[in-house]
């Protein structure tokens, strides 16, 4: 009987360790502020696993973008602990961490700085020392995934907002990241390109975190939602439960997704 | 289009010209860089009274304008600020050197006039050579060629990023000016009372944007060394082009020395 209990305990421990090993992101009591008097993030604790798709929602200025920036080490003076695949986010680990993460900026003009689409998408693979043949392959694959292969040689300043957004997404897909972070990815996209984006996001099997006000997009692409308010996590749970909770959303400056508004009325 | 919008357009137009799939643009950037430096060095090395030799050196920019199909009138318009400044350099020579050389009709041509003209021609040729190099080579290729010459990475990256941030700065300034003019329709220019705040805003915005661009670069593996596309190696055509022009330069320059 004792031996049976021990083996069960061992099994549980192994299971726990297995879960631990698949934890890609772990925030543990993280606080962040530029000035002490005005905290931006307070006591943020959550974990994210390998195949999670998480929607980060909340009203303007609740700290969604800041949270994403902490993950890639763009702000390092935080309190608490942030780990990506068991590696703490610190100055000395940044190159290793950034190789695993693709971050799409809210403003595409900040993301794209090379003259042509091809050069911009090739920027990361070249920096990681891949041979030119492999760089070309990756660029073409990323452009095909975002369905902008025809824009390969286009000058970036000549592109529309939607095209720029798709090119920004291609720049990170070319890195073949383990984790994708997106800050308002559906901004500037027309309905067809938005559907294309949803298709791309659903095709990405690894961990993704999407900060967005477009709750319909979040509903279509994420199985889990983290609701933030005034720098804190208010709710962390299934996308359908949180996004259909009218009272909860409205009390935190949001509204039901459009596709649910008719149903609730 | 306002002035700032025009400046942005000009930068983009230059980029487009450099990206064109054309014979001159396909010449290896290192060859073009070496040739440009050689051409300028040979041109400025002519004695100050050697007008004939200098006129012969005009064959290089003329050939490049034709080969590269670069519009001459547009080029003159773009260089309208630089060219007068270059010409200004030799303006005082006629006052210092008054020895007569020949008489053309009723006008006595002095050594000062000749040296003024040669100085002007040297300046104009040098500006044209640099312009033609930039117009037929993208900034990335120029920087790649500089790296091949082992110019320190820090300097090359400075050149590249300065070029990139110029359009970022102009873009921000343009947006601010548009926003200002839409809310001040009856004003010509910017009222002096808001000069300070506009300049301050421009600086802050540009710094923010530059920081974001830099963040975007670091997130994609940039750590101080720009990785340029390894261009195709020099082909026999490139060597022939380099050798041909060097022979022309040496012939013209040697002719003025030995004959």
Coordinates of C-alpha atoms in Angstrom, one line a residue:
Chain A
X1 CA 0.0 0.0 0.0
X2 CA 2.9 2.3 0.9
X3 CA 4.7 1.4 -2.3
X4 CA 1.5 2.2 -4.3
X5 CA 1.2 5.6 -2.6
X6 CA 4.8 6.3 -3.3
X7 CA 4.5 5.4 -7.0
X8 CA 1.4 7.6 -7.3
X9 CA 3.3 10.5 -5.7
X10 CA 6.2 9.9 -8.1
X11 CA 3.8 9.9 -11.1
X12 CA 2.2 13.1 -9.9
X13 CA 5.6 14.7 -9.5
X14 CA 6.7 13.5 -13.0
X15 CA 3.4 14.9 -14.4
X16 CA 4.1 18.2 -12.6
X17 CA 7.6 18.4 -13.9
X18 CA 6.4 17.6 -17.5
X19 CA 3.9 20.5 -17.2
X20 CA 6.7 22.7 -15.8
X21 CA 9.0 21.8 -18.7
X22 CA 6.3 23.0 -21.2
X23 CA 5.9 26.3 -19.4
X24 CA 7.1 28.8 -21.9
X25 CA 6.4 32.0 -20.0
X26 CA 6.2 32.5 -16.2
X27 CA 5.4 35.8 -14.6
X28 CA 5.8 35.8 -10.9
X29 CA 4.6 38.8 -8.8
X30 CA 5.9 41.3 -11.4
X31 CA 5.7 45.0 -10.7
X32 CA 6.8 47.7 -13.1
X33 CA 6.8 51.5 -13.1
X34 CA 8.7 54.3 -14.7
X35 CA 8.1 56.4 -11.6
X36 CA 7.5 54.9 -8.1
X37 CA 4.4 57.0 -7.6
X38 CA 2.7 55.7 -10.8
X39 CA 2.8 51.9 -11.0
X40 CA 2.1 50.6 -14.5
X41 CA 2.0 46.8 -13.7
X42 CA 1.2 45.5 -10.3
X43 CA 1.6 41.9 -9.0
X44 CA 1.3 40.2 -12.4
X45 CA 1.4 36.5 -12.0
X46 CA 0.6 34.0 -14.7
X47 CA 2.1 31.1 -16.7
X48 CA 1.7 30.3 -20.4
X49 CA 2.4 26.9 -22.0
X50 CA 3.7 25.8 -25.3
X51 CA 0.5 25.7 -27.4
X52 CA -1.4 28.4 -25.5
X53 CA -3.1 31.2 -27.5
X54 CA -3.7 34.1 -25.1
X55 CA -5.7 37.3 -25.7
X56 CA -4.5 40.2 -23.6
X57 CA -7.5 42.5 -23.2
X58 CA -8.2 45.7 -21.3
X59 CA -9.1 49.4 -21.9
X60 CA -6.5 51.9 -23.1
X61 CA -3.5 52.4 -20.9
X62 CA -4.0 49.3 -18.6
X63 CA -0.4 48.1 -19.4
X64 CA -1.0 45.5 -22.1
X65 CA 1.9 46.8 -24.4
X66 CA 4.1 47.3 -21.4
X67 CA 3.6 43.7 -20.3
X68 CA 4.6 42.5 -23.8
X69 CA 7.6 44.8 -23.8
X70 CA 8.7 43.2 -20.5
X71 CA 8.6 39.8 -22.1
X72 CA 11.2 40.8 -24.7
X73 CA 13.3 42.8 -22.4
X74 CA 12.6 46.2 -23.8
X75 CA 12.0 47.3 -20.2
X76 CA 14.3 45.6 -17.7
X77 CA 13.8 47.4 -14.4
X78 CA 10.9 45.3 -13.2
X79 CA 10.4 43.7 -9.8
X80 CA 9.6 40.0 -9.4
X81 CA 10.6 37.4 -11.9
X82 CA 9.9 36.8 -15.6
X83 CA 11.1 33.6 -17.1
X84 CA 11.0 32.4 -20.7
X85 CA 11.6 28.7 -21.1
X86 CA 13.2 28.8 -17.6
X87 CA 15.6 31.6 -18.7
X88 CA 15.2 34.7 -16.6
X89 CA 14.7 37.9 -18.6
X90 CA 17.8 39.9 -17.9
X91 CA 20.3 41.9 -19.9
X92 CA 22.7 39.1 -20.3
X93 CA 20.1 36.6 -21.5
X94 CA 18.4 38.9 -24.0
X95 CA 20.0 37.6 -27.2
X96 CA 18.9 34.0 -26.3
X97 CA 15.4 35.1 -25.4
X98 CA 14.9 37.3 -28.4
X99 CA 15.8 34.5 -30.7
X100 CA 12.8 32.6 -29.5
X101 CA 10.3 35.5 -29.6
X102 CA 8.7 37.4 -32.5
X103 CA 7.3 40.7 -31.5
X104 CA 5.0 42.7 -33.8
X105 CA 4.8 46.4 -32.9
X106 CA 1.6 48.3 -32.8
X107 CA 3.0 50.8 -35.3
X108 CA 4.3 49.1 -38.5
X109 CA 6.4 52.1 -39.4
X110 CA 8.6 51.4 -36.3
X111 CA 9.0 47.8 -37.3
X112 CA 9.9 48.3 -40.9
X113 CA 13.1 50.3 -41.5
X114 CA 14.7 48.7 -44.6
X115 CA 13.9 50.1 -48.1
X116 CA 12.4 46.9 -49.5
X117 CA 10.1 44.2 -48.1
X118 CA 12.6 41.5 -48.9
X119 CA 15.4 43.2 -47.0
X120 CA 13.3 43.8 -44.0
X121 CA 12.0 40.3 -43.8
X122 CA 15.6 39.0 -44.3
X123 CA 17.0 41.3 -41.6
X124 CA 16.6 38.8 -38.7
X125 CA 17.7 35.6 -40.5
X126 CA 20.8 37.5 -41.8
X127 CA 21.6 38.7 -38.2
X128 CA 21.4 35.1 -37.0
X129 CA 24.1 34.2 -39.5
X130 CA 22.0 32.0 -41.8
X131 CA 23.4 31.4 -45.3
X132 CA 21.9 33.5 -48.0
X133 CA 20.1 30.5 -49.6
X134 CA 18.4 29.7 -46.3
X135 CA 17.6 33.4 -45.8
X136 CA 15.9 33.5 -49.2
X137 CA 13.9 30.4 -48.4
X138 CA 12.7 31.7 -45.1
X139 CA 11.7 35.1 -46.5
X140 CA 9.8 33.5 -49.3
X141 CA 8.0 31.2 -46.9
X142 CA 7.1 34.0 -44.5
X143 CA 5.8 36.1 -47.4
X144 CA 3.8 33.2 -48.7
X145 CA 2.3 32.6 -45.3
X146 CA 1.2 36.3 -45.1
X147 CA 0.1 36.1 -48.8
X148 CA 2.3 39.1 -49.8
X149 CA 4.8 37.3 -52.0
X150 CA 3.9 39.7 -54.8
X151 CA 5.2 42.6 -52.6
X152 CA 8.7 41.1 -52.2
X153 CA 10.5 43.9 -54.1
X154 CA 8.1 46.7 -53.2
X155 CA 9.4 49.9 -51.6
X156 CA 8.0 50.0 -48.0
X157 CA 7.1 53.7 -48.1
X158 CA 4.8 52.9 -51.1
X159 CA 2.8 50.3 -49.2
X160 CA -0.6 50.7 -47.6
X161 CA -1.1 50.4 -43.8
X162 CA -2.6 46.9 -44.2
X163 CA 0.3 45.8 -46.4
X164 CA 2.8 47.2 -43.9
X165 CA 1.1 45.3 -41.1
X166 CA 1.3 42.0 -43.0
X167 CA 5.0 42.7 -43.9
X168 CA 5.6 43.3 -40.2
X169 CA 4.1 39.9 -39.4
X170 CA 6.3 38.4 -42.1
X171 CA 9.4 39.8 -40.5
X172 CA 8.8 37.8 -37.4
X173 CA 7.6 34.7 -39.1
X174 CA 11.0 34.6 -40.9
X175 CA 12.6 34.2 -37.5
X176 CA 10.6 30.9 -37.0
X177 CA 9.9 31.9 -33.3
X178 CA 8.7 29.7 -30.5
X179 CA 6.5 32.5 -29.2
X180 CA 4.7 35.3 -31.0
X181 CA 3.7 38.5 -29.3
X182 CA 1.4 40.9 -31.1
X183 CA 0.4 44.4 -30.1
X184 CA -2.9 45.4 -31.8
X185 CA -2.3 43.2 -34.9
X186 CA -5.6 44.0 -36.6
X187 CA -5.1 47.8 -36.7
X188 CA -5.1 49.1 -40.3
X189 CA -6.3 45.8 -41.8
X190 CA -9.3 45.6 -44.1
X191 CA -11.8 42.8 -43.6
X192 CA -10.1 40.4 -46.1
X193 CA -6.6 41.0 -44.6
X194 CA -8.0 40.7 -41.1
X195 CA -9.4 37.3 -42.0
X196 CA -6.1 36.4 -43.5
X197 CA -4.4 37.4 -40.2
X198 CA -6.8 35.2 -38.2
X199 CA -5.9 32.3 -40.6
X200 CA -2.2 32.9 -40.0
X201 CA -2.6 33.1 -36.3
X202 CA -4.7 30.0 -36.1
X203 CA -2.1 28.2 -38.2
X204 CA 0.7 29.1 -35.8
X205 CA 0.9 26.1 -33.4
X206 CA 3.2 27.6 -30.8
X207 CA 2.5 30.0 -28.0
X208 CA 1.0 33.3 -28.9
X209 CA 0.0 36.3 -26.9
X210 CA -2.2 38.9 -28.7
X211 CA -2.9 42.3 -27.1
X212 CA -5.9 43.8 -28.8
X213 CA -9.1 45.8 -28.5
X214 CA -10.5 43.7 -31.3
X215 CA -12.4 41.2 -29.2
X216 CA -13.8 39.4 -32.2
X217 CA -10.3 38.7 -33.3
X218 CA -9.3 37.5 -29.8
X219 CA -12.4 35.3 -29.8
X220 CA -11.5 33.8 -33.2
X221 CA -7.8 33.2 -32.4
X222 CA -7.4 32.7 -28.6
X223 CA -8.6 29.9 -26.3
X224 CA -7.6 31.9 -23.2
X225 CA -8.0 35.5 -22.2
X226 CA -6.3 37.7 -19.6
X227 CA -8.3 40.7 -18.7
X228 CA -6.3 43.6 -17.3
X229 CA -7.4 46.7 -15.4
X230 CA -5.2 49.5 -13.9
X231 CA -2.1 47.4 -14.3
X232 CA -3.5 44.3 -12.6
X233 CA -4.8 41.0 -13.9
X234 CA -8.5 40.9 -13.1
X235 CA -9.5 37.7 -14.8
X236 CA -7.6 34.8 -16.4
X237 CA -9.6 32.1 -18.0
X238 CA -11.4 30.7 -21.1
X239 CA -11.9 33.1 -23.9
X240 CA -15.6 32.3 -24.4
X241 CA -16.5 32.6 -20.7
X242 CA -14.7 36.0 -20.3
X243 CA -15.7 37.5 -23.6
X244 CA -19.4 36.6 -23.1
X245 CA -19.5 38.1 -19.6
X246 CA -21.1 41.5 -20.5
X247 CA -21.0 42.8 -16.9
X248 CA -17.4 42.0 -16.4
X249 CA -16.3 43.5 -19.7
X250 CA -18.3 46.7 -19.2
X251 CA -17.1 47.2 -15.7
X252 CA -13.6 47.3 -17.1
X253 CA -14.1 49.7 -20.0
X254 CA -14.8 47.1 -22.7
X255 CA -17.8 45.8 -24.6
X256 CA -19.0 42.5 -25.8
X257 CA -17.5 41.4 -29.1
X258 CA -19.6 42.4 -32.1
X259 CA -20.6 38.9 -32.9
X260 CA -22.1 38.5 -29.4
X261 CA -23.8 41.8 -29.1
X262 CA -26.9 40.6 -31.1
X263 CA -27.2 37.5 -29.0
X264 CA -27.1 39.4 -25.7
X265 CA -29.7 41.9 -26.9
Chain B
X1 CA 3.1 69.0 -51.8
X2 CA 4.8 71.1 -49.1
X3 CA 8.6 71.5 -48.8
X4 CA 9.0 68.7 -46.3
X5 CA 6.8 66.4 -48.4
X6 CA 9.0 67.3 -51.4
X7 CA 12.2 66.4 -49.5
X8 CA 10.8 63.0 -48.5
X9 CA 9.7 62.4 -52.1
X10 CA 13.2 63.3 -53.3
X11 CA 14.8 60.8 -50.9
X12 CA 12.4 58.1 -52.0
X13 CA 13.0 58.9 -55.6
X14 CA 16.7 58.6 -55.2
X15 CA 16.2 55.2 -53.5
X16 CA 14.0 54.1 -56.5
X17 CA 16.6 55.2 -59.0
X18 CA 19.3 53.3 -57.1
X19 CA 17.1 50.2 -57.0
X20 CA 16.3 50.2 -60.8
X21 CA 17.4 47.0 -62.6
X22 CA 19.8 48.7 -65.0
X23 CA 23.2 48.0 -66.5
X24 CA 25.0 50.7 -64.4
X25 CA 23.1 49.7 -61.2
X26 CA 24.2 46.1 -61.7
X27 CA 27.9 47.0 -61.6
X28 CA 29.5 45.9 -58.3
X29 CA 29.2 48.6 -55.7
X30 CA 32.9 48.2 -54.7
X31 CA 34.0 48.9 -58.3
X32 CA 31.8 52.0 -58.5
X33 CA 33.0 53.3 -55.1
X34 CA 36.7 52.8 -56.1
X35 CA 36.1 54.4 -59.5
X36 CA 34.3 57.4 -57.9
X37 CA 37.2 58.0 -55.4
X38 CA 39.8 57.6 -58.2
X39 CA 37.9 59.9 -60.5
X40 CA 37.7 62.6 -57.9
X41 CA 41.4 62.2 -57.0
X42 CA 42.5 62.3 -60.6
X43 CA 40.3 65.3 -61.3
X44 CA 41.5 67.4 -58.4
X45 CA 45.1 66.5 -59.2
X46 CA 45.1 68.5 -62.5
X47 CA 47.1 71.7 -62.5
X48 CA 45.1 74.8 -62.1
X49 CA 45.6 76.1 -65.6
X50 CA 45.1 72.7 -67.4
X51 CA 41.6 73.4 -68.9
X52 CA 42.0 70.9 -71.7
X53 CA 42.7 67.9 -69.6
X54 CA 39.8 68.7 -67.3
X55 CA 37.4 69.1 -70.2
X56 CA 38.5 65.6 -71.3
X57 CA 37.6 64.3 -67.8
X58 CA 34.0 65.3 -68.4
X59 CA 33.6 62.1 -70.5
X60 CA 33.1 60.1 -67.2
X61 CA 30.0 61.9 -65.9
X62 CA 28.6 62.3 -69.4
X63 CA 28.9 58.6 -70.0
X64 CA 27.4 57.7 -66.7
X65 CA 24.4 60.0 -67.3
X66 CA 23.8 58.2 -70.6
X67 CA 24.5 54.6 -69.4
X68 CA 22.5 55.0 -66.2
X69 CA 19.7 56.8 -68.0
X70 CA 19.8 59.4 -65.2
X71 CA 17.9 62.5 -66.1
X72 CA 20.3 65.5 -66.3
X73 CA 17.8 68.2 -65.7
X74 CA 16.4 66.5 -62.5
X75 CA 20.0 66.1 -61.3
X76 CA 20.7 69.8 -61.8
X77 CA 17.5 70.6 -59.9
X78 CA 18.6 68.4 -57.0
X79 CA 22.1 69.8 -56.9
X80 CA 20.9 73.4 -57.2
X81 CA 22.1 74.3 -53.6
X82 CA 25.4 72.5 -53.7
X83 CA 26.6 73.5 -57.2
X84 CA 26.6 77.3 -56.6
X85 CA 28.5 76.7 -53.3
X86 CA 31.1 74.7 -55.1
X87 CA 31.4 77.4 -57.8
X88 CA 31.8 80.1 -55.2
X89 CA 35.2 78.6 -54.1
X90 CA 37.1 80.0 -57.0
X91 CA 35.3 83.3 -57.3
X92 CA 38.1 85.4 -55.9
X93 CA 40.9 84.0 -58.1
X94 CA 40.6 86.6 -60.9
X95 CA 41.3 89.3 -58.3
X96 CA 44.6 87.7 -57.2
X97 CA 46.0 86.5 -60.5
X98 CA 45.8 89.1 -63.1
X99 CA 48.5 88.0 -65.6
X100 CA 46.9 88.0 -69.1
X101 CA 46.9 84.7 -71.1
X102 CA 45.0 85.6 -74.2
X103 CA 42.5 88.1 -75.6
X104 CA 39.1 87.0 -76.7
X105 CA 37.5 89.8 -78.7
X106 CA 37.9 92.7 -76.5
X107 CA 38.1 90.7 -73.3
X108 CA 41.5 89.8 -71.8
X109 CA 41.5 86.4 -70.2
X110 CA 43.8 86.3 -67.1
X111 CA 45.4 83.3 -65.3
X112 CA 43.0 84.1 -62.5
X113 CA 40.0 83.5 -64.7
X114 CA 41.4 80.2 -66.0
X115 CA 42.1 79.0 -62.5
X116 CA 38.7 80.0 -61.3
X117 CA 37.1 78.0 -64.1
X118 CA 39.3 75.0 -63.5
X119 CA 38.4 75.1 -59.8
X120 CA 34.7 75.3 -60.6
X121 CA 34.9 72.5 -63.1
X122 CA 36.8 70.3 -60.5
X123 CA 34.1 71.0 -57.9
X124 CA 31.3 70.4 -60.4
X125 CA 32.8 67.1 -61.6
X126 CA 33.4 65.9 -58.1
X127 CA 29.8 66.6 -57.1
X128 CA 28.4 64.9 -60.2
X129 CA 30.6 61.9 -59.7
X130 CA 29.4 61.5 -56.1
X131 CA 25.8 62.1 -57.2
X132 CA 26.0 59.5 -60.0
X133 CA 27.4 57.0 -57.6
X134 CA 24.5 57.5 -55.1
X135 CA 21.9 57.6 -57.9
X136 CA 23.0 54.2 -59.2
X137 CA 23.8 52.5 -55.9
X138 CA 21.5 51.9 -53.0
X139 CA 22.6 52.9 -49.5
X140 CA 22.9 49.3 -48.4
X141 CA 25.2 48.5 -51.3
X142 CA 27.3 51.6 -50.6
X143 CA 27.7 50.5 -47.0
X144 CA 28.4 46.9 -48.1
X145 CA 31.2 48.3 -50.4
X146 CA 32.6 50.4 -47.5
X147 CA 32.7 47.3 -45.3
X148 CA 34.6 45.4 -48.1
X149 CA 37.2 48.2 -47.9
X150 CA 37.4 47.4 -44.1
X151 CA 36.0 50.8 -43.1
X152 CA 35.1 50.3 -39.4
X153 CA 31.6 48.9 -38.8
X154 CA 30.7 51.8 -36.4
X155 CA 31.3 54.4 -39.1
X156 CA 29.4 52.4 -41.8
X157 CA 26.4 51.8 -39.5
X158 CA 26.4 55.6 -38.7
X159 CA 26.1 56.3 -42.4
X160 CA 23.4 53.8 -42.9
X161 CA 21.3 54.8 -39.9
X162 CA 21.7 58.5 -40.5
X163 CA 20.3 58.1 -44.0
X164 CA 17.4 56.0 -42.6
X165 CA 16.6 58.4 -39.8
X166 CA 16.6 61.5 -42.1
X167 CA 13.4 60.3 -43.6
X168 CA 12.0 59.4 -40.1
X169 CA 12.8 63.0 -39.0
X170 CA 11.3 64.5 -42.1
X171 CA 8.2 62.3 -41.8
X172 CA 7.6 63.5 -38.2
X173 CA 8.2 67.1 -39.2
X174 CA 5.9 66.8 -42.1
X175 CA 3.1 65.4 -39.9
X176 CA 3.5 68.2 -37.4
X177 CA 3.4 70.8 -40.1
X178 CA 0.3 69.4 -41.7
X179 CA -1.4 69.3 -38.3
X180 CA -0.4 72.9 -37.6
X181 CA -1.4 74.2 -41.0
X182 CA -4.8 72.6 -40.8
X183 CA -5.5 74.5 -37.6
X184 CA -3.9 77.7 -38.7
X185 CA -5.3 78.1 -42.3
X186 CA -4.7 81.9 -42.6
X187 CA -1.1 81.8 -41.5
X188 CA 1.9 81.8 -43.8
X189 CA 4.5 79.6 -42.2
X190 CA 4.8 79.0 -38.5
X191 CA 4.2 81.7 -36.0
X192 CA 7.4 82.5 -34.0
X193 CA 5.6 81.9 -30.7
X194 CA 5.3 78.2 -31.4
X195 CA 8.8 77.7 -32.9
X196 CA 10.2 76.5 -29.6
X197 CA 7.4 74.0 -28.8
X198 CA 7.4 72.7 -32.4
X199 CA 11.1 72.1 -32.4
X200 CA 10.9 70.5 -28.9
X201 CA 8.1 68.2 -30.0
X202 CA 9.9 67.3 -33.2
X203 CA 13.0 66.3 -31.2
X204 CA 11.0 64.3 -28.7
X205 CA 9.0 62.5 -31.3
X206 CA 12.0 61.8 -33.5
X207 CA 13.8 60.4 -30.4
X208 CA 10.8 58.2 -29.6
X209 CA 10.5 56.9 -33.2
X210 CA 14.3 56.3 -33.4
X211 CA 14.1 54.4 -30.2
X212 CA 11.3 52.2 -31.5
X213 CA 13.2 51.5 -34.7
X214 CA 16.2 50.6 -32.7
X215 CA 14.2 48.3 -30.5
X216 CA 12.8 46.7 -33.5
X217 CA 16.3 46.1 -34.8
X218 CA 17.6 44.6 -31.5
X219 CA 14.5 42.3 -31.3
X220 CA 15.6 40.9 -34.6
X221 CA 19.1 40.1 -33.6
X222 CA 20.9 43.3 -34.3
X223 CA 23.9 43.8 -32.0
X224 CA 26.0 46.5 -33.6
X225 CA 27.0 44.9 -36.8
X226 CA 24.8 45.3 -39.8
X227 CA 24.5 42.1 -41.9
X228 CA 24.4 43.1 -45.5
X229 CA 23.3 40.7 -48.2
X230 CA 26.4 39.1 -49.5
X231 CA 26.2 40.5 -53.0
X232 CA 27.4 38.6 -56.1
X233 CA 31.2 38.6 -56.3
X234 CA 32.9 40.9 -58.9
X235 CA 32.5 39.4 -62.4
X236 CA 34.7 39.9 -65.4
X237 CA 32.4 42.7 -66.6
X238 CA 33.0 44.6 -63.3
X239 CA 36.8 44.2 -63.7
X240 CA 36.6 45.3 -67.3
X241 CA 34.5 48.3 -66.3
X242 CA 37.0 49.3 -63.6
X243 CA 40.1 48.6 -65.8
X244 CA 38.6 50.5 -68.7
X245 CA 37.8 53.7 -66.8
X246 CA 41.1 53.6 -64.9
X247 CA 42.9 53.4 -68.3
X248 CA 40.9 56.4 -69.5
X249 CA 41.8 58.4 -66.4
X250 CA 45.5 57.5 -66.6
X251 CA 45.6 58.3 -70.3
X252 CA 44.0 61.8 -69.8
X253 CA 46.1 62.6 -66.8
X254 CA 49.3 61.1 -68.2
X255 CA 48.8 63.1 -71.4
X256 CA 48.8 66.3 -69.5
X257 CA 52.0 65.3 -67.7
X258 CA 54.1 63.8 -70.5
X259 CA 52.9 65.8 -73.6

